[in-house]
Amino acid sequence: MSTVAQTVARHLLAVQAVRLRPADPFTWSSGWKSPIYCDNRVTLAFPEVRTYIKHALADVVRTQFPEAQVIAGVATAGIPQGALIADELNLPYCYVRPEPKKHGMGNQIEGRLEADASGLPPKVVVVEDLISTGGSSLKVVEALRQAGADVVGMIAIFTYGFALADENFANADVKLACLSNYDILVQEAQTLNYIPADALASLSAWRQNPGEWRR
């Protein structure tokens, strides 16, 4: 029987939320050349995949963060995922922008973030769709903490598994739980003949040093 991580990887490949092109790499906004492009928003168009991911993420909250009182989505891609999970768990929901709005109420956090019945800070689980270095995701954690929240952890659909991300989350004292990761996705891609065997070395080299790959 496939693990959740394997099943999620297969779903992402099947609906082309993840594309692997080691011979014709993508260019990220950072300028990095990359053999992989991930857009998990694509999964929202496929009810079976969307529902599987929703249930899997909700199960992570139940098992790893049972104390959660609020779900917070990271704008923008984490907004729909977070809303789906909050609905599944029947928990309050908010979402957080990278920075406050420059008009209107000037909100960075949309929704209500209130103390619990005992007057203690609300225990929040943050929902992201994708983890690369973790930089933008952890800015949301900082905004929630400044607003008085107790961030108990973050969940995501997929992580590239960069060592820098591990370091950033450890330094921020944030527990991270992801449904699937780069290594498992590459294994599944090979099993399903999405990539040739001779591409594995290049895919591995990119993950070890993405900033210098193909420069």
PDB file of C-alpha atoms in Angstrom:
ATOM      1  CA  MET A   1       0.000   0.000   0.000  1.00  0.00           C
ATOM      2  CA  SER A   2       1.315   3.445  -0.907  1.00  0.00           C
ATOM      3  CA  THR A   3       2.152   5.919   1.810  1.00  0.00           C
ATOM      4  CA  VAL A   4       0.455   9.321   1.938  1.00  0.00           C
ATOM      5  CA  ALA A   5       3.676  10.915   0.685  1.00  0.00           C
ATOM      6  CA  GLN A   6       3.787   8.602  -2.332  1.00  0.00           C
ATOM      7  CA  THR A   7       0.095   9.087  -3.117  1.00  0.00           C
ATOM      8  CA  VAL A   8       0.371  12.864  -2.920  1.00  0.00           C
ATOM      9  CA  ALA A   9       3.437  12.786  -5.180  1.00  0.00           C
ATOM     10  CA  ARG A  10       1.552  10.702  -7.741  1.00  0.00           C
ATOM     11  CA  HIS A  11      -1.424  13.058  -7.622  1.00  0.00           C
ATOM     12  CA  LEU A  12       0.818  16.096  -8.150  1.00  0.00           C
ATOM     13  CA  LEU A  13       2.455  14.455 -11.151  1.00  0.00           C
ATOM     14  CA  ALA A  14      -0.834  13.206 -12.617  1.00  0.00           C
ATOM     15  CA  VAL A  15      -2.505  16.637 -12.662  1.00  0.00           C
ATOM     16  CA  GLN A  16       0.764  18.380 -13.617  1.00  0.00           C
ATOM     17  CA  ALA A  17       0.855  20.458 -10.462  1.00  0.00           C
ATOM     18  CA  VAL A  18       4.507  19.416 -10.508  1.00  0.00           C
ATOM     19  CA  ARG A  19       6.519  19.323 -13.718  1.00  0.00           C
ATOM     20  CA  LEU A  20      10.001  17.873 -14.064  1.00  0.00           C
ATOM     21  CA  ARG A  21      12.204  19.108 -16.919  1.00  0.00           C
ATOM     22  CA  PRO A  22      15.862  18.389 -16.126  1.00  0.00           C
ATOM     23  CA  ALA A  23      16.842  18.794 -19.788  1.00  0.00           C
ATOM     24  CA  ASP A  24      14.905  22.046 -20.250  1.00  0.00           C
ATOM     25  CA  PRO A  25      14.958  23.757 -16.841  1.00  0.00           C
ATOM     26  CA  PHE A  26      12.630  26.431 -15.563  1.00  0.00           C
ATOM     27  CA  THR A  27      13.812  29.814 -14.280  1.00  0.00           C
ATOM     28  CA  TRP A  28      12.470  30.851 -10.874  1.00  0.00           C
ATOM     29  CA  SER A  29      11.834  34.470  -9.907  1.00  0.00           C
ATOM     30  CA  SER A  30      15.016  34.290  -7.805  1.00  0.00           C
ATOM     31  CA  GLY A  31      16.980  33.618 -11.002  1.00  0.00           C
ATOM     32  CA  TRP A  32      17.691  30.006 -10.065  1.00  0.00           C
ATOM     33  CA  LYS A  33      17.569  27.431 -12.820  1.00  0.00           C
ATOM     34  CA  SER A  34      15.410  24.528 -11.746  1.00  0.00           C
ATOM     35  CA  PRO A  35      14.447  21.116 -13.150  1.00  0.00           C
ATOM     36  CA  ILE A  36      11.164  21.275 -11.237  1.00  0.00           C
ATOM     37  CA  TYR A  37       8.205  23.635 -11.158  1.00  0.00           C
ATOM     38  CA  CYS A  38       5.485  23.224  -8.555  1.00  0.00           C
ATOM     39  CA  ASP A  39       2.083  24.947  -8.590  1.00  0.00           C
ATOM     40  CA  ASN A  40      -0.185  23.181  -6.117  1.00  0.00           C
ATOM     41  CA  ARG A  41      -3.075  25.518  -6.942  1.00  0.00           C
ATOM     42  CA  VAL A  42      -3.650  23.232  -9.927  1.00  0.00           C
ATOM     43  CA  THR A  43      -4.929  20.550  -7.524  1.00  0.00           C
ATOM     44  CA  LEU A  44      -7.966  22.707  -6.721  1.00  0.00           C
ATOM     45  CA  ALA A  45      -9.344  21.972 -10.199  1.00  0.00           C
ATOM     46  CA  PHE A  46      -9.502  18.231  -9.506  1.00  0.00           C
ATOM     47  CA  PRO A  47     -12.078  17.276  -6.845  1.00  0.00           C
ATOM     48  CA  GLU A  48     -10.609  13.849  -6.097  1.00  0.00           C
ATOM     49  CA  VAL A  49      -7.095  15.232  -5.628  1.00  0.00           C
ATOM     50  CA  ARG A  50      -8.305  18.313  -3.759  1.00  0.00           C
ATOM     51  CA  THR A  51     -10.318  16.174  -1.356  1.00  0.00           C
ATOM     52  CA  TYR A  52      -7.478  13.727  -0.748  1.00  0.00           C
ATOM     53  CA  ILE A  53      -5.086  16.562   0.098  1.00  0.00           C
ATOM     54  CA  LYS A  54      -7.675  18.237   2.339  1.00  0.00           C
ATOM     55  CA  HIS A  55      -8.231  15.057   4.339  1.00  0.00           C
ATOM     56  CA  ALA A  56      -4.502  14.315   4.539  1.00  0.00           C
ATOM     57  CA  LEU A  57      -3.656  17.800   5.820  1.00  0.00           C
ATOM     58  CA  ALA A  58      -6.549  17.723   8.292  1.00  0.00           C
ATOM     59  CA  ASP A  59      -5.249  14.402   9.604  1.00  0.00           C
ATOM     60  CA  VAL A  60      -1.818  15.976  10.155  1.00  0.00           C
ATOM     61  CA  VAL A  61      -3.426  18.695  12.273  1.00  0.00           C
ATOM     62  CA  ARG A  62      -5.403  16.121  14.256  1.00  0.00           C
ATOM     63  CA  THR A  63      -2.391  13.912  14.956  1.00  0.00           C
ATOM     64  CA  GLN A  64       0.521  16.370  15.229  1.00  0.00           C
ATOM     65  CA  PHE A  65      -1.213  19.564  16.378  1.00  0.00           C
ATOM     66  CA  PRO A  66      -4.307  18.431  18.320  1.00  0.00           C
ATOM     67  CA  GLU A  67      -4.181  21.624  20.392  1.00  0.00           C
ATOM     68  CA  ALA A  68      -4.903  23.788  17.304  1.00  0.00           C
ATOM     69  CA  GLN A  69      -7.649  26.356  17.786  1.00  0.00           C
ATOM     70  CA  VAL A  70      -7.256  28.432  14.593  1.00  0.00           C
ATOM     71  CA  ILE A  71      -6.126  27.683  11.029  1.00  0.00           C
ATOM     72  CA  ALA A  72      -4.246  30.431   9.183  1.00  0.00           C
ATOM     73  CA  GLY A  73      -3.571  30.351   5.443  1.00  0.00           C
ATOM     74  CA  VAL A  74      -0.540  31.988   3.832  1.00  0.00           C
ATOM     75  CA  ALA A  75      -1.498  34.368   1.034  1.00  0.00           C
ATOM     76  CA  THR A  76      -2.024  33.582  -1.690  1.00  0.00           C
ATOM     77  CA  ALA A  77      -1.650  29.885  -2.472  1.00  0.00           C
ATOM     78  CA  GLY A  78      -2.250  28.788   1.110  1.00  0.00           C
ATOM     79  CA  ILE A  79      -5.579  30.633   1.340  1.00  0.00           C
ATOM     80  CA  PRO A  80      -7.827  28.004  -0.330  1.00  0.00           C
ATOM     81  CA  GLN A  81      -5.991  25.073   1.266  1.00  0.00           C
ATOM     82  CA  GLY A  82      -6.322  26.646   4.687  1.00  0.00           C
ATOM     83  CA  ALA A  83     -10.017  27.359   4.209  1.00  0.00           C
ATOM     84  CA  LEU A  84     -10.674  23.753   3.170  1.00  0.00           C
ATOM     85  CA  ILE A  85      -8.871  22.418   6.228  1.00  0.00           C
ATOM     86  CA  ALA A  86     -10.539  24.831   8.647  1.00  0.00           C
ATOM     87  CA  ASP A  87     -13.911  23.759   7.289  1.00  0.00           C
ATOM     88  CA  GLU A  88     -13.001  20.077   7.621  1.00  0.00           C
ATOM     89  CA  LEU A  89     -11.909  20.596  11.230  1.00  0.00           C
ATOM     90  CA  ASN A  90     -14.663  23.084  12.072  1.00  0.00           C
ATOM     91  CA  LEU A  91     -12.114  25.631  13.305  1.00  0.00           C
ATOM     92  CA  PRO A  92     -11.915  29.423  12.941  1.00  0.00           C
ATOM     93  CA  TYR A  93      -9.938  30.628   9.948  1.00  0.00           C
ATOM     94  CA  CYS A  94      -7.881  33.628   8.918  1.00  0.00           C
ATOM     95  CA  TYR A  95      -5.304  34.333   6.258  1.00  0.00           C
ATOM     96  CA  VAL A  96      -2.153  36.391   6.346  1.00  0.00           C
ATOM     97  CA  ARG A  97      -0.617  38.644   3.710  1.00  0.00           C
ATOM     98  CA  PRO A  98       3.159  39.083   3.297  1.00  0.00           C
ATOM     99  CA  GLU A  99       2.703  42.680   4.457  1.00  0.00           C
ATOM    100  CA  PRO A 100      -0.165  44.949   5.568  1.00  0.00           C
ATOM    101  CA  LYS A 101      -2.504  46.397   2.949  1.00  0.00           C
ATOM    102  CA  LYS A 102      -1.621  49.896   1.875  1.00  0.00           C
ATOM    103  CA  HIS A 103      -5.265  51.024   1.841  1.00  0.00           C
ATOM    104  CA  GLY A 104      -8.539  50.439   3.659  1.00  0.00           C
ATOM    105  CA  MET A 105      -8.027  49.029   7.154  1.00  0.00           C
ATOM    106  CA  GLY A 106      -4.387  48.254   6.470  1.00  0.00           C
ATOM    107  CA  ASN A 107      -4.822  44.675   7.599  1.00  0.00           C
ATOM    108  CA  GLN A 108      -2.144  42.034   7.265  1.00  0.00           C
ATOM    109  CA  ILE A 109      -4.259  39.377   8.959  1.00  0.00           C
ATOM    110  CA  GLU A 110      -7.743  38.946   7.515  1.00  0.00           C
ATOM    111  CA  GLY A 111     -10.349  37.343   9.761  1.00  0.00           C
ATOM    112  CA  ARG A 112     -10.492  37.227  13.534  1.00  0.00           C
ATOM    113  CA  LEU A 113      -7.602  36.183  15.748  1.00  0.00           C
ATOM    114  CA  GLU A 114      -8.902  36.245  19.292  1.00  0.00           C
ATOM    115  CA  ALA A 115      -7.821  34.874  22.654  1.00  0.00           C
ATOM    116  CA  ASP A 116      -9.440  31.624  23.728  1.00  0.00           C
ATOM    117  CA  ALA A 117     -12.106  31.336  26.414  1.00  0.00           C
ATOM    118  CA  SER A 118      -9.433  31.435  29.137  1.00  0.00           C
ATOM    119  CA  GLY A 119      -7.924  34.625  27.753  1.00  0.00           C
ATOM    120  CA  LEU A 120      -4.825  32.821  26.476  1.00  0.00           C
ATOM    121  CA  PRO A 121      -3.277  33.421  23.026  1.00  0.00           C
ATOM    122  CA  PRO A 122      -4.971  31.344  20.305  1.00  0.00           C
ATOM    123  CA  LYS A 123      -3.022  28.276  19.209  1.00  0.00           C
ATOM    124  CA  VAL A 124      -2.585  28.572  15.435  1.00  0.00           C
ATOM    125  CA  VAL A 125      -1.545  26.141  12.718  1.00  0.00           C
ATOM    126  CA  VAL A 126      -0.313  27.850   9.552  1.00  0.00           C
ATOM    127  CA  VAL A 127      -1.109  26.325   6.146  1.00  0.00           C
ATOM    128  CA  GLU A 128       1.220  26.730   3.182  1.00  0.00           C
ATOM    129  CA  ASP A 129       1.075  24.991  -0.178  1.00  0.00           C
ATOM    130  CA  LEU A 130       4.817  24.761  -0.876  1.00  0.00           C
ATOM    131  CA  ILE A 131       8.026  25.125   1.131  1.00  0.00           C
ATOM    132  CA  SER A 132      11.219  26.213  -0.604  1.00  0.00           C
ATOM    133  CA  THR A 133      13.560  28.158   1.712  1.00  0.00           C
ATOM    134  CA  GLY A 134      10.767  28.975   4.155  1.00  0.00           C
ATOM    135  CA  GLY A 135      11.503  32.687   4.143  1.00  0.00           C
ATOM    136  CA  SER A 136       8.097  34.018   3.085  1.00  0.00           C
ATOM    137  CA  SER A 137       6.237  31.437   5.155  1.00  0.00           C
ATOM    138  CA  LEU A 138       8.098  32.374   8.307  1.00  0.00           C
ATOM    139  CA  LYS A 139       7.283  36.061   7.787  1.00  0.00           C
ATOM    140  CA  VAL A 140       3.653  35.043   8.233  1.00  0.00           C
ATOM    141  CA  VAL A 141       4.550  33.239  11.453  1.00  0.00           C
ATOM    142  CA  GLU A 142       6.234  36.401  12.725  1.00  0.00           C
ATOM    143  CA  ALA A 143       3.167  38.504  11.851  1.00  0.00           C
ATOM    144  CA  LEU A 144       0.910  36.094  13.747  1.00  0.00           C
ATOM    145  CA  ARG A 145       3.205  36.109  16.762  1.00  0.00           C
ATOM    146  CA  GLN A 146       3.289  39.895  16.771  1.00  0.00           C
ATOM    147  CA  ALA A 147      -0.516  39.817  16.755  1.00  0.00           C
ATOM    148  CA  GLY A 148      -0.444  37.697  19.894  1.00  0.00           C
ATOM    149  CA  ALA A 149      -0.902  34.207  18.447  1.00  0.00           C
ATOM    150  CA  ASP A 150       0.804  31.064  19.673  1.00  0.00           C
ATOM    151  CA  VAL A 151       1.940  29.412  16.423  1.00  0.00           C
ATOM    152  CA  VAL A 152       2.158  25.698  17.194  1.00  0.00           C
ATOM    153  CA  GLY A 153       3.267  24.617  13.729  1.00  0.00           C
ATOM    154  CA  MET A 154       3.025  24.809   9.964  1.00  0.00           C
ATOM    155  CA  ILE A 155       1.748  22.267   7.452  1.00  0.00           C
ATOM    156  CA  ALA A 156       2.242  22.146   3.700  1.00  0.00           C
ATOM    157  CA  ILE A 157       1.512  19.944   0.711  1.00  0.00           C
ATOM    158  CA  PHE A 158       5.077  19.726  -0.585  1.00  0.00           C
ATOM    159  CA  THR A 159       8.636  20.656   0.324  1.00  0.00           C
ATOM    160  CA  TYR A 160      11.792  20.740  -1.783  1.00  0.00           C
ATOM    161  CA  GLY A 161      13.680  19.598   1.309  1.00  0.00           C
ATOM    162  CA  PHE A 162      16.397  22.252   1.197  1.00  0.00           C
ATOM    163  CA  ALA A 163      18.793  22.224   4.144  1.00  0.00           C
ATOM    164  CA  LEU A 164      18.346  25.996   4.329  1.00  0.00           C
ATOM    165  CA  ALA A 165      14.634  25.540   4.997  1.00  0.00           C
ATOM    166  CA  ASP A 166      15.355  23.093   7.820  1.00  0.00           C
ATOM    167  CA  GLU A 167      17.730  25.632   9.335  1.00  0.00           C
ATOM    168  CA  ASN A 168      15.266  28.509   8.973  1.00  0.00           C
ATOM    169  CA  PHE A 169      12.411  26.623  10.604  1.00  0.00           C
ATOM    170  CA  ALA A 170      14.644  25.425  13.430  1.00  0.00           C
ATOM    171  CA  ASN A 171      15.883  28.973  14.089  1.00  0.00           C
ATOM    172  CA  ALA A 172      12.298  30.244  14.142  1.00  0.00           C
ATOM    173  CA  ASP A 173      11.262  27.403  16.489  1.00  0.00           C
ATOM    174  CA  VAL A 174       8.463  26.284  14.138  1.00  0.00           C
ATOM    175  CA  LYS A 175       7.547  22.633  13.706  1.00  0.00           C
ATOM    176  CA  LEU A 176       6.938  21.839  10.019  1.00  0.00           C
ATOM    177  CA  ALA A 177       4.972  18.886   8.654  1.00  0.00           C
ATOM    178  CA  CYS A 178       4.656  18.301   4.890  1.00  0.00           C
ATOM    179  CA  LEU A 179       2.632  15.671   3.058  1.00  0.00           C
ATOM    180  CA  SER A 180       5.294  14.902   0.464  1.00  0.00           C
ATOM    181  CA  ASN A 181       8.785  15.926  -0.556  1.00  0.00           C
ATOM    182  CA  TYR A 182      11.225  16.188  -3.432  1.00  0.00           C
ATOM    183  CA  ASP A 183      12.986  12.854  -2.874  1.00  0.00           C
ATOM    184  CA  ILE A 184       9.759  10.871  -2.845  1.00  0.00           C
ATOM    185  CA  LEU A 185       8.400  12.746  -5.844  1.00  0.00           C
ATOM    186  CA  VAL A 186      11.521  11.970  -7.890  1.00  0.00           C
ATOM    187  CA  GLN A 187      11.274   8.292  -6.896  1.00  0.00           C
ATOM    188  CA  GLU A 188       7.630   8.161  -7.957  1.00  0.00           C
ATOM    189  CA  ALA A 189       8.400  10.011 -11.194  1.00  0.00           C
ATOM    190  CA  GLN A 190      10.969   7.373 -12.063  1.00  0.00           C
ATOM    191  CA  THR A 191       8.606   4.521 -11.127  1.00  0.00           C
ATOM    192  CA  LEU A 192       5.905   6.009 -13.345  1.00  0.00           C
ATOM    193  CA  ASN A 193       8.366   6.682 -16.207  1.00  0.00           C
ATOM    194  CA  TYR A 194       7.946  10.444 -16.020  1.00  0.00           C
ATOM    195  CA  ILE A 195      11.715  10.854 -16.179  1.00  0.00           C
ATOM    196  CA  PRO A 196      14.551   8.762 -17.633  1.00  0.00           C
ATOM    197  CA  ALA A 197      16.930   7.009 -15.251  1.00  0.00           C
ATOM    198  CA  ASP A 198      19.883   9.080 -16.471  1.00  0.00           C
ATOM    199  CA  ALA A 199      18.180  12.265 -15.190  1.00  0.00           C
ATOM    200  CA  LEU A 200      18.458  11.212 -11.533  1.00  0.00           C
ATOM    201  CA  ALA A 201      21.999  12.492 -11.042  1.00  0.00           C
ATOM    202  CA  SER A 202      21.068  15.934 -12.341  1.00  0.00           C
ATOM    203  CA  LEU A 203      17.932  16.077 -10.192  1.00  0.00           C
ATOM    204  CA  SER A 204      19.943  15.134  -7.109  1.00  0.00           C
ATOM    205  CA  ALA A 205      22.658  17.692  -7.873  1.00  0.00           C
ATOM    206  CA  TRP A 206      20.071  20.478  -8.126  1.00  0.00           C
ATOM    207  CA  ARG A 207      18.620  19.737  -4.704  1.00  0.00           C
ATOM    208  CA  GLN A 208      22.081  19.809  -3.125  1.00  0.00           C
ATOM    209  CA  ASN A 209      23.034  23.205  -4.570  1.00  0.00           C
ATOM    210  CA  PRO A 210      20.118  24.855  -6.404  1.00  0.00           C
ATOM    211  CA  GLY A 211      21.698  28.300  -6.596  1.00  0.00           C
ATOM    212  CA  GLU A 212      24.672  27.054  -8.619  1.00  0.00           C
ATOM    213  CA  TRP A 213      22.986  24.359 -10.712  1.00  0.00           C
ATOM    214  CA  ARG A 214      23.387  24.929 -14.484  1.00  0.00           C
ATOM    215  CA  ARG A 215      25.157  28.252 -14.041  1.00  0.00           C
TER     216      ARG A 215
END
